[in-house]
Amino acid sequence: MDARTTDAGSPAGGSVARREGRKAWLKVIRESGLPKELAACVEQVVLRSRLWRAERVDVARELVAHFQDGMTAGASAERLVSEFGNVAAAARLIRRAKKRTRPAWWHAQKWVARGCLAIMAIYACMIVWFVARSPDVKRNFSAELNAPVIAADPAGNAWPVYLTLIEQWPELPAALGTLDKQGAWKLSRIRPGDPRFGAMAEYLKSISTELATIRRAAAMPRLGFVVNRDDREAMELQNRRAYRLNSAATPAALA
Amino acid sequence: MKIERELLRGAGTLAVLKLLERREMYGYELVEELAARTQGVLAMGQSTLYPMLYNLEAKGLIEANWRDAPAGAGGTRERKYYKLTMRGRARLQEDQKQFAALAGALGMLGVIRSSFAGGAGATKGVN
C-alpha cells in the first residue's frame, strides 16, 4: 500500500485525494510530454467543457493521444493547433455530446429540476402579477342582485315585516335558558321530556301573534332583501338579527 | 473546396460510419483518412470530429475502447479506437440508401452529373 492510499483513508487525506482526483485530467496533460501550445489547447478545451471528472480525464486522454499521433506523423505543433479549430466551439460541442452519454438517472434529474424551476418561475410571475396589479371590478353583482328587488312593489317584500318583528320580539322567559354564542336562543334543543318543555309550550302560545306574522311574511312573493356591500356593519347586524329570529321561529315550525 | 456546415452535417456522419465499416479506427486516423480519401472535401477539424464521435457513441452507433497503440507508434501509449456497432451498421445501410436517393434526385434535376449520382437506378429500391 503506498503513502497516497494510506492518506486517502483519513479525512484530510480524503480531501487531498479528492483534490488530486479533480485535477487528474491536468495530470494526464502534464505527463503527456506534448509541446506547450498543444498542452494549452487540450487544457483549454477540457477546462471549458465543464464536464464531470471522469469525462474530463477521458477527453484529455483522447486529445492528448490525438496530438501525439499528429506529432508522430510529422505534423508541427502550430499546424495541429490550427487544424484543431476553435477551442471554445470544440469545448461547447464536446460538452453537449458528452452529456448525451450520461446515465438515464442524470437526464431524469435534469428534467425534474427544469420542471421545478419552471413551476417556481410561474409562481414568481403570478406573485409579481398579484402584487403589481389592483383588482379591476368590471361587474357590480350587488347592483344586479338588488335591481329586481328595488324595481318590485315594496308591498310584496317580506324583509321589512321580519325587521319589525325582530325589533318587537318579546324577551325570552328566563326558564328557557340563555342566548348562545351567536346571539340565538337554543329553543330547538328543547324536546319532549326536557324539564323546560312545558315552559316552552307556554312561551309559544304567548307569541302566537308574532308566529302568525312570520307565516304571513313567509307567504309573501319575495324576501326583498337589499344587499348593501358598502355598509358592511348594517349587513352584519341584519344577518345576526335574522339568525336570532330563525332560532326563535324554528320550534314553532317544529311544533 | 469548403462545404457549407448544413450540407456537411449529414454527410460527415455518414462518411465516419462508412470509414468505420471496414475496421476500427482512432481519432487522428479518421481525420487523416477523411481528408485523404475525399481529397479534402470532407476534411473536418477535430473540434467537429470528436463531438460527432461522442454523439454517435451516445446513440449507440459506434463504441469506443482504449487500447495500447501498436509498437512503433510513438512508444507505449494508449489510443481510443472506435468501431461500428450492429445498430451503427443498420443506420449506415439506411443512410446510404437515403443519400443515393438524394443524389439520384439531384441528378435528375441536373444539379449533379448522373455519373456521380449513379443515374436514376440509384433511386430504385430505396422506397
Coordinates of C-alpha atoms in Angstrom, one line a residue:
Chain A
M1 CA 0.0 0.0 0.0
D2 CA 1.6 3.3 -1.0
A3 CA 1.5 6.5 1.1
R4 CA -1.2 8.1 -1.0
T5 CA -3.6 5.3 -0.4
T6 CA -2.9 5.4 3.3
D7 CA -3.6 9.2 3.4
A8 CA -6.8 8.9 1.5
G9 CA -8.2 6.9 4.4
S10 CA -8.1 9.9 6.8
P11 CA -10.4 12.9 6.4
A12 CA -7.5 15.2 5.5
G13 CA -6.1 12.6 3.2
G14 CA -9.6 12.2 1.6
S15 CA -9.7 15.8 0.7
V16 CA -6.2 15.6 -0.8
A17 CA -7.3 12.6 -2.8
R18 CA -10.5 14.4 -3.9
R19 CA -8.4 17.4 -5.0
E20 CA -6.0 15.2 -6.8
G21 CA -9.0 13.5 -8.4
R22 CA -10.3 16.8 -9.6
K23 CA -7.0 17.6 -11.2
A24 CA -6.5 14.1 -12.7
W25 CA -7.1 15.4 -16.2
L26 CA -4.5 18.1 -15.7
K27 CA -2.0 15.4 -14.7
V28 CA -2.8 13.5 -17.9
I29 CA -1.9 16.6 -20.0
R30 CA 1.2 17.5 -17.9
E31 CA 2.6 13.9 -18.1
S32 CA 1.9 13.6 -21.9
G33 CA 5.1 15.4 -22.9
L34 CA 3.2 17.5 -25.5
P35 CA 4.6 20.8 -26.6
K36 CA 3.4 23.8 -24.6
E37 CA 0.9 25.1 -27.2
L38 CA -0.7 21.7 -27.7
A39 CA -0.9 21.1 -24.0
A40 CA -2.5 24.5 -23.6
C41 CA -5.0 23.8 -26.3
V42 CA -6.1 20.5 -24.7
E43 CA -6.2 22.2 -21.3
Q44 CA -8.4 25.0 -22.6
V45 CA -10.8 22.5 -24.3
V46 CA -11.1 20.3 -21.2
L47 CA -11.4 23.3 -18.8
R48 CA -14.1 25.0 -20.8
S49 CA -16.1 21.8 -21.3
R50 CA -17.1 21.8 -17.6
L51 CA -17.6 18.1 -17.6
W52 CA -17.5 15.5 -14.8
R53 CA -14.2 14.5 -13.5
A54 CA -14.1 11.1 -15.3
E55 CA -15.4 12.7 -18.5
R56 CA -12.6 15.3 -18.4
V57 CA -10.0 12.7 -18.0
D58 CA -11.4 10.8 -21.0
V59 CA -11.5 13.9 -23.2
A60 CA -8.0 14.9 -22.1
R61 CA -6.6 11.4 -22.8
E62 CA -8.2 11.3 -26.2
L63 CA -7.0 14.8 -27.3
V64 CA -3.5 14.1 -25.9
A65 CA -3.5 10.8 -27.9
H66 CA -4.7 12.7 -31.0
F67 CA -1.9 15.3 -30.8
Q68 CA 0.7 12.6 -30.1
D69 CA -0.4 10.8 -33.2
G70 CA -0.1 14.0 -35.2
M71 CA 3.4 14.7 -33.9
T72 CA 4.3 11.1 -34.7
A73 CA 3.0 11.6 -38.2
G74 CA 5.4 14.6 -38.5
A75 CA 3.0 17.4 -38.2
S76 CA 4.2 20.6 -36.4
A77 CA 2.5 21.8 -33.2
E78 CA 1.4 25.0 -35.0
R79 CA -0.3 23.1 -37.8
L80 CA -2.0 20.8 -35.3
V81 CA -3.3 23.7 -33.3
S82 CA -4.6 25.5 -36.4
E83 CA -6.2 22.3 -37.7
F84 CA -7.9 21.7 -34.4
G85 CA -10.3 24.6 -34.9
N86 CA -12.0 26.9 -32.5
V87 CA -11.3 25.8 -28.9
A88 CA -14.4 27.4 -27.4
A89 CA -16.6 25.8 -30.0
A90 CA -14.9 22.5 -29.5
A91 CA -15.4 22.7 -25.7
R92 CA -19.1 23.6 -26.2
L93 CA -19.7 20.8 -28.7
I94 CA -17.8 18.2 -26.7
R95 CA -19.8 19.2 -23.5
R96 CA -23.1 18.8 -25.4
A97 CA -22.1 15.5 -26.9
K98 CA -20.7 14.0 -23.7
K99 CA -23.8 15.0 -21.7
R100 CA -25.8 12.8 -24.0
T101 CA -23.7 9.8 -22.9
R102 CA -24.6 10.3 -19.2
P103 CA -26.8 7.8 -17.4
A104 CA -30.6 7.9 -17.6
W105 CA -31.0 9.0 -13.9
W106 CA -29.0 12.1 -14.6
H107 CA -31.2 13.1 -17.5
A108 CA -34.3 12.3 -15.4
Q109 CA -32.9 14.5 -12.6
K110 CA -32.2 17.3 -15.1
W111 CA -35.8 17.3 -16.4
V112 CA -37.3 17.2 -12.9
A113 CA -35.1 20.1 -11.9
R114 CA -36.2 22.0 -15.0
G115 CA -39.8 21.3 -14.2
C116 CA -39.4 22.5 -10.7
L117 CA -37.7 25.7 -11.9
A118 CA -40.5 26.3 -14.5
I119 CA -43.1 25.9 -11.7
M120 CA -41.2 28.3 -9.5
A121 CA -40.9 30.8 -12.3
I122 CA -44.7 30.6 -12.9
Y123 CA -45.3 31.1 -9.2
A124 CA -42.9 34.0 -9.1
C125 CA -44.6 35.6 -12.1
M126 CA -48.0 35.1 -10.5
I127 CA -46.8 36.7 -7.3
V128 CA -45.5 39.7 -9.2
W129 CA -48.7 39.9 -11.1
F130 CA -50.9 39.8 -8.0
V131 CA -48.7 42.3 -6.1
A132 CA -48.3 44.7 -9.0
R133 CA -51.9 44.8 -10.2
S134 CA -55.0 46.0 -8.3
P135 CA -58.5 44.4 -8.8
D136 CA -60.5 45.9 -11.6
V137 CA -64.2 45.4 -10.9
K138 CA -66.0 45.1 -14.2
R139 CA -69.3 43.9 -13.0
N140 CA -71.4 45.0 -9.9
F141 CA -73.1 41.9 -8.7
S142 CA -74.7 43.7 -5.8
A143 CA -76.4 46.1 -8.1
E144 CA -77.5 43.3 -10.4
L145 CA -79.0 41.4 -7.4
N146 CA -80.7 44.5 -6.0
A147 CA -82.2 45.7 -9.3
P148 CA -85.2 43.4 -9.4
V149 CA -85.8 43.9 -5.6
I150 CA -85.8 47.7 -6.0
A151 CA -87.9 47.6 -9.1
A152 CA -90.6 45.4 -7.5
D153 CA -93.6 46.5 -5.5
P154 CA -92.4 47.1 -1.9
A155 CA -95.7 45.7 -0.5
G156 CA -94.6 42.2 -1.6
N157 CA -91.3 42.3 0.4
A158 CA -91.1 40.1 3.5
W159 CA -87.9 41.6 4.8
P160 CA -89.4 44.8 6.3
V161 CA -92.0 42.6 8.1
Y162 CA -89.2 40.5 9.5
L163 CA -87.2 43.5 10.7
T164 CA -90.3 44.9 12.5
L165 CA -90.8 41.6 14.2
I166 CA -87.1 41.4 15.2
E167 CA -87.3 44.8 16.8
Q168 CA -90.5 44.0 18.7
W169 CA -89.8 40.4 19.6
P170 CA -90.7 39.7 23.3
E171 CA -87.9 38.7 25.6
L172 CA -87.4 35.0 26.2
P173 CA -88.6 33.8 29.6
A174 CA -85.6 33.1 32.0
A175 CA -86.8 29.5 32.4
L176 CA -86.0 28.7 28.8
G177 CA -82.3 29.5 29.1
T178 CA -79.8 32.0 27.7
L179 CA -78.6 33.0 24.3
D180 CA -75.8 31.0 22.5
K181 CA -72.5 32.5 21.3
Q182 CA -74.1 33.7 18.1
G183 CA -76.8 35.5 19.9
A184 CA -79.6 33.0 19.2
W185 CA -81.9 31.2 21.6
K186 CA -81.4 27.5 22.0
L187 CA -85.1 26.6 21.8
S188 CA -84.8 24.0 19.2
R189 CA -82.8 21.8 21.6
I190 CA -85.7 21.6 24.0
R191 CA -87.5 18.4 23.1
P192 CA -90.4 16.5 24.8
G193 CA -89.2 15.1 28.1
D194 CA -87.0 18.2 28.7
P195 CA -87.9 19.9 32.1
R196 CA -88.3 23.2 30.2
F197 CA -90.6 21.7 27.5
G198 CA -93.8 22.9 29.4
A199 CA -92.4 26.5 29.7
M200 CA -91.6 26.5 26.0
A201 CA -95.1 25.4 25.1
E202 CA -96.4 28.3 27.2
Y203 CA -94.0 30.7 25.5
L204 CA -95.0 29.6 22.0
K205 CA -98.7 30.2 22.9
S206 CA -97.8 33.7 24.1
I207 CA -96.1 34.6 20.8
S208 CA -98.8 33.1 18.6
T209 CA -99.5 36.6 17.0
E210 CA -95.8 37.0 16.1
L211 CA -95.6 33.5 14.7
A212 CA -98.7 34.2 12.6
T213 CA -96.9 37.3 11.3
I214 CA -93.9 35.2 10.4
R215 CA -96.1 32.8 8.5
R216 CA -97.7 35.6 6.6
A217 CA -94.3 37.1 5.7
A218 CA -93.1 33.7 4.5
A219 CA -96.0 33.5 2.1
M220 CA -95.1 36.9 0.5
P221 CA -93.8 36.8 -3.1
R222 CA -90.2 37.8 -2.3
L223 CA -87.8 38.4 0.6
G224 CA -86.9 41.8 -0.7
F225 CA -83.5 41.9 1.0
V226 CA -81.3 44.7 -0.4
V227 CA -77.6 43.8 -0.5
N228 CA -75.6 46.8 0.7
R229 CA -71.9 45.9 0.4
D230 CA -70.9 49.5 1.1
D231 CA -72.4 49.3 4.6
R232 CA -70.9 46.1 5.9
E233 CA -71.9 46.8 9.5
A234 CA -75.6 47.2 8.7
M235 CA -75.4 44.0 6.7
E236 CA -73.9 42.1 9.6
L237 CA -76.4 43.4 12.1
Q238 CA -79.2 42.4 9.8
N239 CA -77.7 38.9 9.4
R240 CA -77.4 38.5 13.2
R241 CA -81.0 39.6 13.7
A242 CA -82.2 37.2 11.0
Y243 CA -80.4 34.3 12.7
R244 CA -82.0 35.1 16.0
L245 CA -85.4 35.3 14.5
N246 CA -84.8 32.0 12.8
S247 CA -83.8 30.4 16.1
A248 CA -86.9 31.6 17.8
A249 CA -89.2 30.5 15.0
T250 CA -87.7 27.0 14.5
P251 CA -89.5 25.4 17.5
A252 CA -92.8 26.9 16.3
A253 CA -92.2 25.3 12.9
L254 CA -91.4 22.0 14.6
A255 CA -94.4 22.2 16.9
Chain B
M1 CA -13.5 23.2 -51.6
K2 CA -15.3 24.3 -48.5
I3 CA -18.7 22.7 -47.9
E4 CA -21.4 24.5 -46.0
R5 CA -21.9 23.2 -42.5
E6 CA -25.5 22.3 -43.0
L7 CA -24.6 20.2 -46.1
L8 CA -21.7 18.6 -44.2
R9 CA -23.7 17.7 -41.1
G10 CA -25.4 14.6 -42.5
A11 CA -22.6 13.7 -44.9
G12 CA -19.9 13.9 -42.2
T13 CA -21.7 11.4 -40.1
L14 CA -22.3 9.0 -43.0
A15 CA -18.6 9.3 -44.0
V16 CA -17.4 8.5 -40.5
L17 CA -19.7 5.5 -40.3
K18 CA -18.6 4.3 -43.7
L19 CA -14.9 4.5 -42.7
L20 CA -15.6 2.5 -39.6
E21 CA -17.5 -0.1 -41.6
R22 CA -14.3 -1.8 -42.7
R23 CA -12.2 -1.6 -39.5
E24 CA -11.9 0.2 -36.2
M25 CA -10.1 3.5 -36.2
Y26 CA -8.8 6.1 -33.8
G27 CA -9.5 9.9 -34.0
Y28 CA -6.4 11.1 -35.8
E29 CA -6.6 8.3 -38.3
L30 CA -10.2 9.2 -39.1
V31 CA -9.3 12.8 -39.7
E32 CA -6.4 11.8 -42.0
E33 CA -8.5 9.2 -43.9
L34 CA -11.4 11.6 -44.4
A35 CA -9.1 14.3 -45.7
A36 CA -7.1 11.9 -48.0
R37 CA -10.0 9.8 -49.4
T38 CA -12.3 12.8 -50.1
Q39 CA -9.4 15.0 -51.4
G40 CA -10.0 17.4 -48.6
V41 CA -13.7 18.0 -49.3
L42 CA -14.8 16.2 -46.1
A43 CA -11.8 17.2 -44.1
M44 CA -13.1 18.3 -40.8
G45 CA -11.5 20.0 -37.8
Q46 CA -11.0 17.9 -34.7
S47 CA -13.3 20.3 -32.9
T48 CA -16.1 18.9 -35.2
L49 CA -15.0 15.3 -35.3
Y50 CA -14.7 14.5 -31.6
P51 CA -18.1 15.8 -30.7
M52 CA -19.5 13.9 -33.6
L53 CA -17.9 10.7 -32.4
Y54 CA -19.3 11.3 -28.9
N55 CA -22.7 11.8 -30.3
L56 CA -22.5 8.6 -32.4
E57 CA -21.4 6.8 -29.2
A58 CA -24.3 8.3 -27.3
K59 CA -26.7 7.0 -29.9
G60 CA -25.1 3.5 -29.7
L61 CA -24.0 3.6 -33.4
I62 CA -20.3 3.2 -32.5
E63 CA -18.5 2.0 -29.5
A64 CA -15.1 3.0 -28.1
N65 CA -12.4 1.2 -26.2
W66 CA -8.9 2.3 -25.0
R67 CA -6.1 0.1 -26.2
D68 CA -2.3 0.3 -26.4
A69 CA -1.1 1.7 -29.7
P70 CA 0.8 -0.9 -31.8
A71 CA 4.6 -0.9 -31.4
G72 CA 6.3 1.8 -33.3
A73 CA 3.5 4.3 -32.9
G74 CA 5.5 6.5 -30.5
G75 CA 6.3 4.2 -27.6
T76 CA 3.8 2.7 -25.1
R77 CA 0.7 4.8 -25.1
E78 CA -3.0 4.4 -25.4
R79 CA -5.4 5.3 -28.2
K80 CA -9.2 5.3 -28.2
Y81 CA -10.4 3.1 -31.0
Y82 CA -13.9 3.4 -32.4
K83 CA -15.8 0.6 -34.1
L84 CA -19.2 0.3 -35.7
T85 CA -22.0 -1.5 -33.7
M86 CA -24.8 -3.6 -35.2
R87 CA -27.0 -0.6 -34.8
G88 CA -24.5 1.6 -36.5
R89 CA -24.2 -0.8 -39.4
A90 CA -28.0 -0.8 -39.8
R91 CA -28.0 3.0 -39.7
L92 CA -25.2 3.1 -42.3
Q93 CA -27.3 1.0 -44.7
E94 CA -30.3 3.2 -44.2
D95 CA -28.3 6.4 -44.6
Q96 CA -26.6 5.1 -47.7
K97 CA -30.0 4.4 -49.3
Q98 CA -31.2 7.8 -48.5
F99 CA -28.1 9.6 -49.8
A100 CA -28.3 7.5 -53.0
A101 CA -32.0 8.6 -53.4
L102 CA -31.0 12.2 -52.8
A103 CA -28.1 12.1 -55.2
G104 CA -30.4 10.4 -57.8
A105 CA -33.0 13.2 -57.3
L106 CA -30.4 15.9 -57.7
G107 CA -29.0 14.1 -60.8
M108 CA -32.5 14.1 -62.3
L109 CA -32.7 17.8 -61.7
G110 CA -29.3 18.3 -63.3
V111 CA -27.8 19.6 -60.0
I112 CA -25.1 16.9 -60.2
R113 CA -23.8 14.8 -63.0
S114 CA -25.7 11.4 -63.3
S115 CA -22.4 9.6 -63.2
F116 CA -21.9 10.9 -59.7
A117 CA -25.5 10.3 -58.8
G118 CA -25.5 6.8 -60.1
G119 CA -28.3 7.6 -62.5
A120 CA -31.9 7.0 -62.0
G121 CA -31.1 3.4 -60.9
A122 CA -29.7 4.8 -57.7
T123 CA -33.1 5.6 -56.5
K124 CA -34.5 2.2 -57.4
G125 CA -35.2 0.0 -54.4
V126 CA -35.0 2.9 -52.0
N127 CA -38.6 3.3 -51.3

